[in-house]
XYZ file of C-alpha atoms in Angstrom:
695
model
C 0.114 -0.258 -0.243
C 0.629 3.250 -0.983
C -0.708 5.963 2.057
C -1.324 9.191 2.157
C -0.673 10.989 5.075
C -3.242 13.049 6.158
C -2.664 15.809 8.900
C -5.861 17.143 10.645
C 2.381 -24.584 17.417
C 1.188 -22.050 19.565
C -2.367 -21.046 21.317
C -4.548 -18.489 20.834
C -4.077 -15.939 23.419
C -6.586 -15.157 25.824
C -7.746 -11.543 27.012
C -5.331 -9.229 26.477
C -4.691 -6.579 29.125
C -7.056 -4.022 27.837
C -9.831 -6.265 28.279
C -9.193 -6.902 31.804
C -9.411 -3.091 32.383
C -12.389 -2.900 30.685
C -13.738 -5.372 32.635
C -12.979 -4.071 36.245
C -14.241 -0.954 35.597
C -17.879 0.003 36.448
C -20.014 -1.763 34.597
C -22.793 1.456 34.392
C -24.363 2.358 31.437
C -25.389 5.823 30.615
C -29.181 5.699 30.847
C -29.946 6.243 26.969
C -26.658 4.402 25.338
C -27.504 0.846 26.757
C -24.703 0.008 24.785
C -21.873 1.600 27.419
C -22.292 -1.416 29.837
C -19.420 -2.549 30.154
C -21.144 -5.906 32.118
C -22.090 -7.194 28.704
C -19.923 -8.705 26.082
C -18.667 -6.930 22.844
C -20.983 -8.231 20.865
C -24.259 -7.735 23.284
C -23.178 -3.990 22.825
C -22.800 -3.964 19.232
C -26.400 -5.050 18.639
C -27.642 -2.416 20.958
C -25.567 0.308 19.474
C -26.109 -0.780 16.116
C -30.123 -1.148 16.778
C -29.278 2.997 17.271
C -27.594 3.684 13.984
C -29.580 5.453 11.219
C -28.713 3.708 7.640
C -26.055 6.835 6.704
C -24.413 6.434 9.544
C -24.184 2.342 8.709
C -22.861 3.386 5.505
C -20.191 5.972 7.220
C -18.394 4.011 9.147
C -17.980 1.460 6.052
C -15.913 4.358 4.179
C -12.489 5.829 5.022
C -12.412 9.781 5.359
C -10.193 12.747 6.199
C -9.904 14.944 9.561
C -8.648 12.942 11.984
C -7.358 14.862 14.869
C -3.636 13.207 14.607
C -1.433 12.758 11.686
C -2.578 9.353 9.965
C -2.663 7.396 7.164
C -6.266 5.683 7.303
C -9.362 6.890 9.436
C -13.332 6.140 10.350
C -15.391 8.879 11.373
C -16.636 9.015 14.908
C -20.506 9.390 15.019
C -20.821 12.047 18.415
C -24.396 11.530 18.294
C -23.782 7.911 19.402
C -20.482 8.181 21.602
C -19.127 6.045 18.495
C -15.194 6.746 18.837
C -13.206 7.392 15.177
C -10.578 5.182 14.025
C -6.430 6.266 13.649
C -4.961 3.780 11.457
C -0.870 4.118 10.184
C 1.359 2.136 7.806
C 3.582 0.079 10.333
C 5.321 -3.041 9.274
C 8.372 -1.781 10.198
C 7.887 1.250 12.607
C 4.995 3.432 12.617
C 4.959 5.052 9.504
C 2.453 8.235 9.635
C 4.268 11.763 8.821
C 5.926 12.203 12.350
C 9.568 10.488 13.678
C 9.669 6.853 15.589
C 11.828 4.171 15.584
C 12.831 2.544 12.518
C 13.160 -1.636 13.397
C 14.418 -3.868 11.119
C 13.220 -4.736 8.152
C 10.692 -7.483 8.925
C 11.838 -10.824 7.643
C 14.417 -9.893 10.443
C 11.841 -11.634 12.538
C 11.323 -14.680 10.580
C 15.346 -14.896 9.953
C 15.203 -15.115 14.120
C 13.138 -18.453 13.689
C 12.286 -17.138 17.470
C 8.737 -15.592 17.916
C 10.383 -14.212 21.173
C 11.838 -11.528 18.745
C 9.092 -11.557 17.195
C 6.867 -10.176 19.818
C 9.037 -8.004 20.910
C 8.825 -6.721 17.574
C 5.003 -6.230 17.802
C 5.237 -4.678 20.916
C 7.458 -2.172 19.957
C 5.488 -0.866 17.137
C 2.327 -1.101 19.267
C 3.985 0.974 21.946
C 4.715 3.737 19.377
C 1.709 3.771 17.607
C -0.076 3.998 20.866
C 2.585 7.032 21.417
C 1.355 8.776 18.586
C -2.525 8.370 18.904
C -2.828 5.496 16.544
C -5.401 2.598 17.024
C -4.987 0.773 13.955
C -1.606 -0.711 12.234
C -1.518 -1.911 8.951
C 0.633 -4.706 9.799
C 2.701 -7.517 9.605
C 2.893 -8.552 6.474
C 2.089 -11.474 5.747
C 2.625 -12.699 2.170
C 4.819 -15.929 1.003
C 7.769 -14.616 -0.516
C 7.199 -16.804 -3.806
C 9.689 -15.164 -6.079
C 12.926 -13.858 -4.701
C 12.849 -10.551 -7.010
C 9.429 -9.467 -5.702
C 10.113 -5.939 -3.896
C 8.496 -5.969 -1.141
C 10.135 -9.969 0.415
C 11.389 -7.930 2.765
C 8.019 -6.866 4.882
C 7.212 -10.583 4.428
C 8.834 -13.267 6.485
C 8.937 -16.339 4.876
C 8.843 -18.642 1.550
C 7.818 -21.294 4.180
C 4.252 -20.332 5.476
C 4.241 -21.974 8.519
C 7.840 -20.032 9.424
C 4.918 -17.156 8.063
C 1.954 -17.679 10.003
C 3.344 -18.705 13.740
C 5.976 -15.006 13.262
C 2.591 -13.081 11.847
C 0.834 -14.638 14.917
C 3.746 -13.515 17.238
C 3.486 -9.739 15.833
C -0.070 -9.392 16.343
C 0.323 -10.296 19.427
C 2.705 -7.837 20.286
C 1.025 -4.871 19.063
C -2.490 -6.061 20.216
C -0.692 -6.084 24.100
C -0.247 -2.556 23.564
C -4.202 -1.884 22.676
C -3.683 -1.709 19.323
C -5.865 -3.624 16.658
C -3.196 -5.256 14.288
C -4.163 -5.271 10.416
C -3.014 -8.789 8.468
C -2.298 -7.234 4.981
C -2.259 -7.779 2.118
C -4.652 -10.943 1.366
C -4.082 -12.988 -0.291
C -1.275 -13.680 -3.460
C 0.092 -10.127 -3.386
C 3.304 -11.940 -4.719
C 4.574 -9.837 -6.253
C 4.843 -6.055 -7.158
C 4.840 -6.439 -11.095
C 1.063 -5.772 -12.920
C -0.121 -5.426 -8.645
C -3.159 -3.739 -9.433
C -4.473 -6.169 -11.710
C -2.538 -9.400 -12.057
C -4.699 -12.713 -11.238
C -2.852 -15.115 -9.663
C -3.697 -18.330 -11.113
C -3.813 -20.824 -8.218
C -5.402 -24.181 -7.634
C -6.759 -24.672 -4.192
C -4.789 -26.769 -3.014
C -2.178 -24.759 -2.832
C -4.184 -21.668 -2.319
C -4.937 -23.300 1.131
C -1.723 -24.827 1.667
C 0.658 -21.947 0.744
C -0.720 -18.816 0.642
C -3.614 -19.643 2.760
C -2.062 -21.824 6.056
C 0.198 -17.822 6.832
C -2.812 -16.090 7.656
C -4.992 -19.087 8.591
C -1.784 -19.089 11.413
C -2.008 -15.033 11.854
C -5.382 -15.749 13.209
C -5.719 -18.650 15.082
C -2.127 -17.492 17.433
C -2.575 -13.860 16.802
C -6.142 -13.241 17.007
C -5.919 -9.816 14.602
C -8.820 -7.330 15.039
C -8.066 -6.438 11.329
C -7.255 -7.801 7.935
C -6.539 -6.158 5.171
C -7.163 -6.886 1.348
C -4.666 -6.753 -1.080
C -4.830 -5.670 -5.253
C -4.440 -8.742 -6.802
C -7.229 -10.875 -8.642
C -6.973 -13.842 -7.187
C -8.185 -16.990 -9.492
C -9.490 -13.947 -11.767
C -11.380 -12.294 -8.588
C -9.991 -9.499 -7.466
C -8.672 -9.401 -3.991
C -11.112 -7.250 -2.319
C -14.790 -8.266 -3.969
C -13.494 -12.312 -3.354
C -15.657 -13.767 -1.485
C -14.685 -17.535 -1.356
C -11.453 -15.596 -0.193
C -12.739 -13.163 2.488
C -15.751 -15.343 3.608
C -15.316 -19.025 3.115
C -11.879 -19.019 3.447
C -11.292 -16.196 5.818
C -14.197 -15.877 8.546
C -15.167 -19.873 7.985
C -12.459 -21.317 7.627
C -9.943 -19.324 10.015
C -11.969 -18.190 12.230
C -11.352 -14.475 11.698
C -14.036 -12.496 13.479
C -12.760 -8.692 13.081
C -12.783 -6.592 9.938
C -11.697 -6.187 6.475
C -10.135 -2.989 5.106
C -9.198 -2.305 1.482
C -5.560 -1.380 0.850
C -5.339 2.050 -1.054
C -7.300 1.569 -3.911
C -8.400 -2.174 -4.977
C -11.918 -1.807 -4.069
C -14.614 -2.455 -7.135
C -17.766 -1.856 -6.343
C -20.584 -1.530 -3.503
C -21.048 -5.394 -3.178
C -17.707 -6.175 -1.901
C -19.514 -5.876 1.209
C -21.597 -8.826 0.253
C -18.101 -10.673 -0.596
C -16.889 -9.488 2.989
C -15.035 -6.339 2.864
C -15.693 -3.628 5.652
C -14.260 -0.344 5.052
C -12.957 0.518 2.234
C -10.231 3.009 2.685
C -9.491 6.584 0.502
C -8.812 6.848 -2.718
C -11.620 4.583 -3.522
C -15.428 5.830 -3.703
C -17.435 2.360 -3.918
C -18.849 3.387 -0.969
C -20.985 5.859 0.274
C -24.527 6.873 1.122
C -25.601 7.351 -2.936
C -23.218 4.680 -4.283
C -24.740 1.610 -1.952
C -28.698 3.048 -2.725
C -29.210 1.022 -6.104
C -27.370 -2.285 -5.137
C -29.774 -1.934 -1.594
C -32.984 -1.218 -4.243
C -32.264 -3.833 -6.438
C -31.106 -6.227 -3.981
C -27.186 -6.460 -4.876
C -26.906 -5.747 -1.643
C -28.960 -6.054 1.402
C -29.240 -4.331 4.928
C -28.530 -7.462 6.545
C -24.877 -7.313 4.537
C -24.399 -3.224 5.765
C -25.118 -4.470 9.532
C -23.281 -7.225 9.113
C -19.793 -5.576 8.543
C -20.842 -2.384 10.600
C -21.505 -4.900 13.320
C -18.113 -7.213 12.890
C -16.250 -3.198 13.356
C -17.959 -2.376 16.515
C -17.308 -5.457 18.192
C -14.210 -5.063 17.726
C -13.494 -1.349 18.525
C -15.800 -2.558 21.504
C -12.684 -5.551 22.758
C -10.098 -2.933 22.072
C -11.863 -0.544 24.858
C -12.288 2.540 22.432
C -15.304 3.698 24.016
C -14.361 3.875 27.634
C -10.563 5.637 26.501
C -9.278 7.961 23.407
C -6.734 6.144 21.309
C -6.115 9.451 19.730
C -4.468 10.430 22.772
C -0.581 10.951 22.843
C 2.670 10.377 24.723
C 6.406 10.914 24.214
C 7.891 7.865 22.196
C 10.809 6.139 24.355
C 13.849 6.827 22.011
C 16.063 4.666 23.709
C 13.462 1.569 24.485
C 12.933 2.053 20.571
C 16.651 1.969 19.865
C 17.108 -1.464 21.779
C 14.720 -3.305 21.001
C 15.425 -2.331 17.438
C 19.044 -3.719 18.222
C 18.205 -7.159 20.437
C 16.448 -7.723 16.586
C 19.486 -7.084 14.415
C 21.469 -9.162 17.008
C 20.002 -12.296 16.951
C 18.207 -12.129 13.409
C 21.857 -11.482 11.433
C 23.099 -14.572 9.428
C 26.561 -15.560 9.443
C 25.933 -17.322 5.448
C 30.214 -18.133 5.770
C 33.059 -18.201 7.549
C 36.322 -19.395 6.000
C 39.100 -20.414 8.473
C 37.207 -18.042 11.486
C 37.607 -14.930 10.160
C 34.995 -13.901 11.825
C 35.347 -12.578 14.736
C 37.346 -9.924 14.088
C 40.109 -9.303 16.828
C 41.463 -6.349 18.278
C 44.583 -7.309 16.719
C 43.750 -5.444 13.929
C 45.134 -1.682 13.682
C 44.578 -1.384 10.158
C 40.670 -2.109 9.237
C 39.593 -0.416 5.201
C 35.709 0.425 5.766
C 34.415 -0.048 2.017
C 30.687 0.845 0.232
C 28.629 3.599 0.391
C 25.381 1.664 3.090
C 29.007 1.799 5.908
C 27.679 5.372 5.845
C 24.091 5.265 5.251
C 21.121 3.455 7.120
C 19.562 1.062 5.018
C 15.898 0.848 4.433
C 13.196 -1.005 2.025
C 11.296 1.833 0.414
C 7.445 2.248 0.090
C 5.016 3.035 2.830
C 6.940 1.042 5.397
C 9.894 4.069 5.147
C 9.569 5.551 8.664
C 11.558 8.891 8.887
C 13.238 7.615 12.087
C 13.683 9.034 15.522
C 17.612 8.497 15.412
C 19.701 6.293 13.427
C 23.532 5.269 13.734
C 25.874 3.567 10.847
C 28.212 1.291 10.972
C 31.530 3.108 10.147
C 30.990 5.259 13.026
C 30.599 1.885 15.064
C 33.689 -0.052 13.623
C 35.393 3.755 13.967
C 34.383 3.760 18.262
C 34.749 -0.565 18.804
C 38.134 -0.528 17.292
C 39.301 2.884 18.645
C 43.108 1.840 18.519
C 42.738 0.631 14.938
C 43.744 2.721 12.012
C 39.932 2.410 10.365
C 39.411 4.086 6.501
C 36.621 4.652 4.635
C 36.112 4.543 0.362
C 32.581 4.295 -0.862
C 33.147 2.768 -3.736
C 32.224 4.847 -6.474
C 35.776 4.422 -7.608
C 36.656 0.614 -7.217
C 39.825 0.941 -8.554
C 40.685 3.249 -5.612
C 38.845 1.033 -3.217
C 40.751 -1.863 -3.631
C 43.863 -0.136 -3.393
C 42.828 1.674 -0.035
C 42.212 -1.849 1.013
C 44.979 -3.680 0.087
C 47.332 -2.682 3.003
C 44.520 -2.993 5.185
C 44.677 -5.856 8.233
C 40.587 -7.158 7.462
C 39.025 -5.300 4.381
C 34.870 -5.084 5.426
C 32.955 -4.106 2.569
C 28.602 -3.701 2.921
C 26.709 -4.101 -0.025
C 22.879 -3.374 -0.475
C 20.533 -3.816 -2.875
C 17.272 -1.708 -3.292
C 13.737 -3.250 -2.717
C 10.501 -0.727 -2.953
C 6.539 -0.987 -3.135
C 5.658 -0.311 -6.328
C 8.030 -2.120 -8.340
C 10.566 -5.634 -8.178
C 13.620 -5.688 -8.545
C 14.998 -6.186 -11.884
C 17.491 -9.265 -11.106
C 19.418 -11.059 -8.100
C 22.256 -8.774 -8.885
C 22.984 -6.359 -6.397
C 22.891 -2.805 -8.012
C 25.223 -0.933 -9.439
C 29.406 -1.830 -9.273
C 29.039 -3.598 -5.804
C 29.666 -6.861 -7.431
C 32.760 -5.945 -9.069
C 33.358 -3.745 -6.051
C 33.583 -6.736 -3.815
C 35.723 -9.106 -6.667
C 38.070 -6.204 -7.278
C 38.783 -5.709 -3.076
C 39.043 -9.374 -2.452
C 41.449 -9.882 -4.906
C 43.369 -7.100 -2.887
C 43.085 -8.237 0.324
C 41.951 -11.502 1.221
C 40.943 -10.776 4.010
C 37.399 -9.151 3.208
C 34.705 -10.062 5.130
C 30.991 -8.664 3.369
C 28.718 -7.511 4.852
C 25.203 -7.527 3.275
C 22.124 -5.316 3.932
C 18.934 -7.047 1.411
C 15.895 -7.437 1.833
C 16.129 -10.817 0.373
C 18.690 -12.979 -1.820
C 21.167 -11.423 -3.640
C 23.336 -13.364 -6.690
C 27.115 -13.904 -5.152
C 29.874 -14.825 -8.171
C 32.452 -13.424 -6.007
C 31.330 -15.904 -3.110
C 34.860 -17.925 -3.280
C 37.075 -15.662 -3.119
C 35.998 -13.527 0.419
C 36.167 -14.907 4.062
C 32.955 -14.347 5.165
C 29.708 -12.878 4.122
C 27.535 -11.560 7.227
C 23.916 -10.783 6.624
C 21.965 -8.353 8.224
C 18.314 -7.493 6.194
C 17.328 -3.567 5.983
C 18.878 -3.429 9.947
C 17.329 0.125 11.510
C 18.043 2.714 13.813
C 21.049 0.656 15.323
C 22.013 -1.648 13.090
C 25.410 0.107 13.040
C 26.109 -0.883 16.750
C 24.665 -4.624 16.431
C 26.673 -4.698 12.891
C 29.592 -3.959 15.312
C 29.089 -6.151 18.252
C 28.169 -9.303 16.195
C 31.778 -8.688 13.781
C 33.754 -8.795 16.511
C 31.522 -11.256 18.556
C 30.274 -9.221 21.762
C 27.280 -11.220 19.971
C 27.481 -14.981 18.591
C 25.349 -14.473 14.545
C 22.053 -17.063 15.482
C 20.286 -16.438 12.251
C 18.984 -18.131 10.288
C 17.844 -18.176 6.208
C 13.950 -17.566 6.090
C 14.006 -17.726 2.124
C 15.871 -19.544 -0.083
C 19.340 -18.136 -1.895
C 19.539 -18.935 -5.175
C 22.974 -20.056 -7.063
C 21.472 -18.481 -10.407
C 18.675 -16.095 -12.423
C 16.615 -18.813 -13.416
C 17.193 -21.517 -10.499
C 14.124 -20.772 -8.483
C 10.311 -22.314 -9.025
C 8.625 -19.751 -11.173
C 11.233 -19.284 -13.598
C 9.133 -19.222 -16.790
C 7.589 -15.917 -18.577
C 3.808 -17.393 -17.378
C 4.630 -18.444 -13.834
C 5.845 -14.563 -13.130
C 5.552 -11.793 -14.306
C 2.403 -13.895 -15.958
C 1.342 -13.266 -19.183
C -2.190 -11.550 -20.459
C -2.932 -10.728 -17.078
C -2.373 -13.603 -15.191
C 0.516 -15.600 -12.858
C 0.587 -19.148 -13.447
C 1.193 -20.475 -10.399
C 2.106 -23.855 -11.843
C 5.081 -25.290 -9.373
C 1.813 -25.701 -7.231
C 2.937 -26.228 -3.301
C 6.385 -26.943 -4.001
C 7.551 -23.232 -3.532
C 10.779 -22.106 -2.062
C 12.631 -24.590 -0.478
C 10.261 -27.693 -1.780
C 11.295 -26.937 -5.124
C 15.013 -26.730 -4.329
C 14.341 -30.888 -2.813
C 12.261 -32.155 -5.094
C 13.882 -31.094 -8.422
C 17.064 -31.636 -6.647
C 18.141 -28.109 -7.760
C 21.609 -26.658 -5.463
C 20.829 -23.359 -4.288
C 23.521 -21.244 -3.366
C 22.583 -21.433 0.228
C 19.766 -23.332 1.818
C 16.451 -22.419 3.272
C 17.220 -22.760 7.353
C 21.117 -22.121 6.674
C 22.737 -20.228 9.214
C 26.585 -20.336 10.710
C 27.894 -19.910 14.277
C 30.970 -18.722 15.551
C 30.185 -22.139 17.931
C 29.847 -25.161 16.394
C 26.621 -27.661 17.884
C 26.133 -31.240 17.675
C 22.261 -32.928 17.244
C 22.171 -36.193 19.079
C 19.269 -38.820 21.030
C 16.673 -38.099 18.363
C 13.238 -39.818 20.694
C 9.610 -40.494 19.804
C 7.161 -39.600 22.373
C 5.092 -42.536 20.962
C 5.905 -44.183 17.338
C 1.732 -44.209 15.835
C -0.969 -42.330 16.505
C -3.968 -41.273 14.828
C -4.913 -38.358 12.070
C -5.985 -35.636 14.766
C -3.108 -36.888 17.332
C 0.220 -34.625 18.028
C 3.402 -35.531 16.773
C 5.233 -35.158 20.004
C 9.552 -35.658 19.508
C 12.929 -34.587 21.810
C 16.313 -34.485 20.908
C 19.562 -33.296 22.624
C 21.598 -29.573 21.233
C 24.594 -29.408 22.426
C 27.060 -26.925 21.931
C 31.058 -28.392 21.251
C 33.125 -24.980 20.598
C 34.213 -22.811 23.549
C 31.873 -19.589 22.732
C 28.732 -19.139 24.213
C 26.076 -19.105 21.075
C 22.682 -20.170 20.293
C 20.727 -22.793 17.591
C 17.770 -22.509 15.903
C 16.762 -26.291 15.361
C 14.826 -27.659 13.110
C 11.766 -30.576 12.379
C 11.150 -31.252 8.888
C 7.505 -33.833 8.268
C 8.281 -35.358 4.861
C 4.431 -36.935 4.107
C 3.728 -40.680 2.270
C 3.400 -39.863 -1.404
C -0.319 -41.544 -1.080
C -3.460 -39.995 -2.785
C -1.312 -36.536 -3.116
C 2.407 -35.725 -4.225
C 3.980 -34.286 -1.204
C 7.123 -31.890 -1.523
C 10.481 -34.127 0.180
C 9.988 -32.513 2.898
C 8.488 -29.195 4.835
C 8.797 -27.197 8.386
C 6.387 -28.630 10.906
C 8.678 -27.131 14.265
C 11.332 -24.856 15.506
C 13.053 -23.590 18.332
C 15.971 -21.299 19.369
C 18.606 -22.620 22.229
C 20.968 -20.979 24.022
C 23.735 -22.800 25.251
C 27.146 -22.163 27.033
C 29.938 -23.717 25.639
C 30.400 -27.610 25.873
C 26.649 -27.293 27.294
C 23.939 -29.825 26.222
C 20.245 -29.429 26.667
C 16.975 -31.590 25.638
C 15.027 -30.271 23.691
C 10.949 -31.326 23.486
C 8.648 -30.753 20.227
C 5.194 -31.036 19.984
C 3.898 -31.137 15.722
C 0.690 -30.266 15.485
C -1.256 -32.455 13.202
C -2.282 -29.632 10.864
C 1.884 -30.309 9.746
C 1.029 -33.533 8.713
C -2.047 -32.997 6.628
C -2.717 -31.975 3.115
C -5.849 -29.912 2.001
C -8.394 -32.436 0.894
C -9.694 -30.734 -3.252
C -12.550 -33.501 -2.953
C -13.480 -32.848 0.826
C -12.879 -29.015 0.942
C -10.988 -29.960 4.394
C -7.111 -30.332 5.783
C -6.384 -34.187 5.783
C -4.286 -36.681 7.555
C -3.231 -39.567 5.529
C -2.515 -42.710 7.001
C 1.528 -44.424 6.294
C 4.381 -43.698 7.262
C 6.198 -39.562 8.191
C 9.414 -39.288 7.998
C 10.609 -37.426 10.855
C 13.873 -35.025 10.327
C 15.582 -32.924 12.896
C 18.434 -30.068 12.251
C 20.022 -26.961 11.819
C 18.268 -26.804 8.093
C 16.343 -27.836 5.642
C 19.422 -29.472 3.918
C 21.215 -31.029 6.720
C 18.735 -32.977 9.612
C 21.792 -35.880 11.017
C 18.429 -37.265 13.051
C 15.659 -39.063 11.596
C 12.770 -41.060 13.060
C 9.629 -42.352 11.285
C 6.335 -42.185 12.262
C 2.843 -44.310 11.438
C -0.639 -42.256 11.466
C -3.149 -44.979 11.669
C -6.727 -44.241 11.735
């Protein structure tokens, strides 16, 4: 979304703090406003209020407005006669973007790279806290779409190519946002997986793939995060626009996923008043299909009924009552705690950076390096992705300054790399050359390819030729090709690291923090060595992108076809080393509704303390439906001192054993033998066992 700024296997969480506070408050109601009785449920209060509303007031709630009392990117006007509050909304997946300054959080993809739902929850809490301080009642985030094509311009805003990782991280992020009394908006629903032709392209997807891959992240986000809102996307899904798509909005989102919040449109992504009948609740500005005038004719001719209008309004009111907005001023502002925001941003980077290569233990750096050559413009800049998630930062640092501070006795030089020969010469005599490289992702367009832009590949190659002790630090939103990889010692991926990216990167380089991130998306070895490698698949032909790879998205395709990636899904090194042992299944068999419980031991065989994200994969029997060789079914991060061992216990939800059975329109676990693999990445699974599903 490009918004305008108008200045005027977790469990569903229990009641949020604002619900508890509301229940504890006085239940007395205003005599002429029975819906103000706080002893009633949100649903009961919504019914009472709905009965008091005129048709005009109801329709007003279904369209975004101008005139917000605080700077916002979206707004639902209040109904003062009845005490209905206005709703302020802000862009937000990477930090509050409402025309004011806020903490620039690391790119959202970093949450998934942490393989840690605690990190995602803290990220969400920070975003929610700052949104509330800015008088915002709703945040447009988290972004939950699948990273289907690695050149998608918004991959940095999304989490993963894997639906389970995406959904569980989205659920944790959502819980964090809403713990601050701010509505989270899971977006962009659904199949919004490219920016090319995003306003019109139709994602042609079979029903099994639609549910297993593209619906699952939203399903998990709803079940585990209980978001108050969902945003429907620009694109079409099987020829029907997402905000007009009753199959997506009503059948899948509400009936199958159990969503009970309200749906807002992207800007502009509505196509008619009857989008309300399809499941849309709020048409946000730039479109004018939902208004007092526009709904008259559909109501008269029966294309739209008053019951539908009432239901859409009721769904909004229930959420507003749940969040306590009738009892408090959601637009009240307070100062942002800059120190707390920066500290959270730094922790996210430190827990999500991925050490891709580390030959001869070139990292961590030591204080013996007396001459350090820093190369690349990204070292002296704070890189962000572009578009509606780009934050006006309260503060920012640079890695160049952080390196100088971390190595005060070293002679540190910097060359921005525009003149490749000069940069190589400056690095030649250094003890170590640190080359910082970045890509350019942003809303509104996809990357032209997987190579680093400008002359950065040549720059890295020439610096590495001049100095054999070359370390590359990537600041990217997703995969890039690395033709220079054999010639450099180490590669550290820090994504777009946000407000304290410099400080975090220096701590990672010197080993004050041990890298523990894992890749949430496969890094391809070649431009065409990707699942959607034909023009028909991406960007599409004749206005349609054909998802003919089916469920074989991301690492599933690499495993199915035997294609060797540059770096596999789940890969990530450490300054320590870890071994896996003693895999035990609690039971060797069970029914189709039984979880699969298992345990195993992870040992830190190094001397340095570190964290390891252990991953569990399931291989399904090839009966009734062809399945990928393996699928992520669980993960957990463990912190270990040098030489320490811990036993890990995980439970795989039966949903992770299932496939979408189109004949019964339901997820189904088939009988047969399932393979269980445990290890540090999708391509490194040293532990294995079998499990039998029996009726």
